[in-house]
N, CA, C and O of each residue as an XYZ file, in Angstrom:
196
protein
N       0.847     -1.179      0.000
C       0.000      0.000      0.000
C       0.894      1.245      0.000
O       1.822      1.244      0.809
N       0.750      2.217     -0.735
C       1.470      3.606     -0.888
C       0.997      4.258      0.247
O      -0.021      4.093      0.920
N       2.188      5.239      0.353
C       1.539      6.505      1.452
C       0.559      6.983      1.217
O       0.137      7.265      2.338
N      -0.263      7.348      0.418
C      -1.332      8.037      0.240
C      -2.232      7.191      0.474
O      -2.932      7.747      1.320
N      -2.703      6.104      0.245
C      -3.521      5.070      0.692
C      -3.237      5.009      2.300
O      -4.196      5.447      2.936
N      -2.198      4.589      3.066
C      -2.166      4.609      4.063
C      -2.588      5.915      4.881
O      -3.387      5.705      5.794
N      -2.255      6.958      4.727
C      -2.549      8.325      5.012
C      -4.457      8.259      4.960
O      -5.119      8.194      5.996
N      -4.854      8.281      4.070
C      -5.974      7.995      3.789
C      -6.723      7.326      4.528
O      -7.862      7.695      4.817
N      -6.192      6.249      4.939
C      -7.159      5.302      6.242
C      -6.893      6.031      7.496
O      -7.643      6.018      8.472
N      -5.454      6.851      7.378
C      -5.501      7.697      8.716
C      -6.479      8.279      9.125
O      -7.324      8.104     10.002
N      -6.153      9.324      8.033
C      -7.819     10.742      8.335
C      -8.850     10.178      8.545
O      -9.592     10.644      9.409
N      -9.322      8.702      7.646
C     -11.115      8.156      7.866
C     -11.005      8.126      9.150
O     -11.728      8.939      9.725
N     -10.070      7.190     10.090
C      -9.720      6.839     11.499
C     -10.254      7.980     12.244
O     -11.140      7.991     13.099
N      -9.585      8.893     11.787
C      -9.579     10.091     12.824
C     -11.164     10.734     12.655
O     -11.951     10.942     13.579
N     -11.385     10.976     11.233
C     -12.825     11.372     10.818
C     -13.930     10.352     11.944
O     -14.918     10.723     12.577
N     -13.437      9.306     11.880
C     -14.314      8.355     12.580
C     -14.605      8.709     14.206
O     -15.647      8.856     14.844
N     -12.743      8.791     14.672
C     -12.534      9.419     15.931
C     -13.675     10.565     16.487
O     -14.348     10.593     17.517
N     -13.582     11.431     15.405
C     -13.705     12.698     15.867
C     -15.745     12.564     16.141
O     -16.245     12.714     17.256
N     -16.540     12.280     14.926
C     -17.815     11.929     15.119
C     -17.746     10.806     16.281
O     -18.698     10.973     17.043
N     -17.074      9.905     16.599
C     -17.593      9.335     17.750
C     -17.367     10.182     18.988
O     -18.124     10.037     19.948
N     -16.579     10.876     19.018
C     -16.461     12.229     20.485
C     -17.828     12.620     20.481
O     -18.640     12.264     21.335
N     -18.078     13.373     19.492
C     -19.918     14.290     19.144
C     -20.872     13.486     19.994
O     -21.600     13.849     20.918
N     -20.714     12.499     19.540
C     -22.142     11.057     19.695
C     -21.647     11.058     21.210
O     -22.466     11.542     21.990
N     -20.723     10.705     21.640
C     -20.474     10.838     23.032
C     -20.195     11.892     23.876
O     -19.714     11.772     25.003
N     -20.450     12.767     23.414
C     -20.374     14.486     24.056
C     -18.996     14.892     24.484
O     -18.752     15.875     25.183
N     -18.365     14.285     24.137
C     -16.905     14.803     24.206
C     -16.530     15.947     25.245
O     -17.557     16.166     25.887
N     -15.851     16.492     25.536
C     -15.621     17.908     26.174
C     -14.893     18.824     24.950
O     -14.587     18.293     23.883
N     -14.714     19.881     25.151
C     -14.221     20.798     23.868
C     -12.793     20.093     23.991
O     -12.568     19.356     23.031
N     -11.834     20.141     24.889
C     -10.268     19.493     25.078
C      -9.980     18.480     24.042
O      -8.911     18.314     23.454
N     -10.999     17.878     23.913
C     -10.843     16.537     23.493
C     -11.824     16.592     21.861
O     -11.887     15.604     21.129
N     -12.220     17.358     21.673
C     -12.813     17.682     20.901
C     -11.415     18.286     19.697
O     -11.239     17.763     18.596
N     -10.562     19.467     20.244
C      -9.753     20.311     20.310
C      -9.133     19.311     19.552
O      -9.471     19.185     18.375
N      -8.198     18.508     20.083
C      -7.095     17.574     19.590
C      -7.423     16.575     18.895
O      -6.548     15.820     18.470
N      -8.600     16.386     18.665
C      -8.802     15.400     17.618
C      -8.741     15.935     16.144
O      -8.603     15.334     15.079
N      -8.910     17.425     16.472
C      -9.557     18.494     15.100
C      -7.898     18.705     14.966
O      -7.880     18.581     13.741
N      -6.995     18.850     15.188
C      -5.727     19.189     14.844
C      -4.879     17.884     14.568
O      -4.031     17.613     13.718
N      -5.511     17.088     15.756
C      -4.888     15.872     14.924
C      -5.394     15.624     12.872
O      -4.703     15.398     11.879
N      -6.500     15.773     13.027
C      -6.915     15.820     11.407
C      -6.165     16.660     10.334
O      -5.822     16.486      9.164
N      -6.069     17.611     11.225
C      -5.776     18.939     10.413
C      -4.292     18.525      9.295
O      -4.001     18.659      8.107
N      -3.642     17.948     10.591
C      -2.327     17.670     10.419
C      -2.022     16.564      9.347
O      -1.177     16.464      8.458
N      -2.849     15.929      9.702
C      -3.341     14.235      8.856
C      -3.478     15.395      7.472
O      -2.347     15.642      7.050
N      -4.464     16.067      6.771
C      -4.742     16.482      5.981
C      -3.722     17.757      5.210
O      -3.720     18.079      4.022
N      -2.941     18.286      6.272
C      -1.823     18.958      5.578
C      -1.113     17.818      4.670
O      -1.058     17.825      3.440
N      -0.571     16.819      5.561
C       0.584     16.174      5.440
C      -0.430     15.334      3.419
O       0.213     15.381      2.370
N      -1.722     14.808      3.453
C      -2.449     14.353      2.301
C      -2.100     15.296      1.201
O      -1.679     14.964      0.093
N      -2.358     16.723      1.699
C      -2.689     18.078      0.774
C      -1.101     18.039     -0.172
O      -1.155     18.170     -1.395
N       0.120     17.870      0.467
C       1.638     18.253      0.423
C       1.952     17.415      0.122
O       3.177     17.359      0.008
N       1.105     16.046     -0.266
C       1.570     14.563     -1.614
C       1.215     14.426     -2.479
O       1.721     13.628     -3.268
N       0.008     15.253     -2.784
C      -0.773     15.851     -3.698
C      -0.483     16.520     -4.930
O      -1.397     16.995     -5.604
């Protein structure tokens, strides 16, 4: 599997992560670091691109 494929299952992961916080009411903290964790996931997609 290439980086971009792998990268790719990252972000869903995290995409996944992040809606299961919501559904479970998360606190903003935790809310916070999941959204930057993505962010980062999605720079790093954007800059193989």
């Amino acid at each position: 599997m290439d980086d971009i494929s792998l990268l790719e299952e990252k972000i869903e992961s995290v995409r996944q992560e992040m809606y299961d916080a919501y559904l479970n009411g998360a606190d903003d903290d935790d809310v916070l670091h999941i959204s930057q964790k993505l962010d980062k996931l999605l720079n790093q997609l954007h800059s193989l691109l």
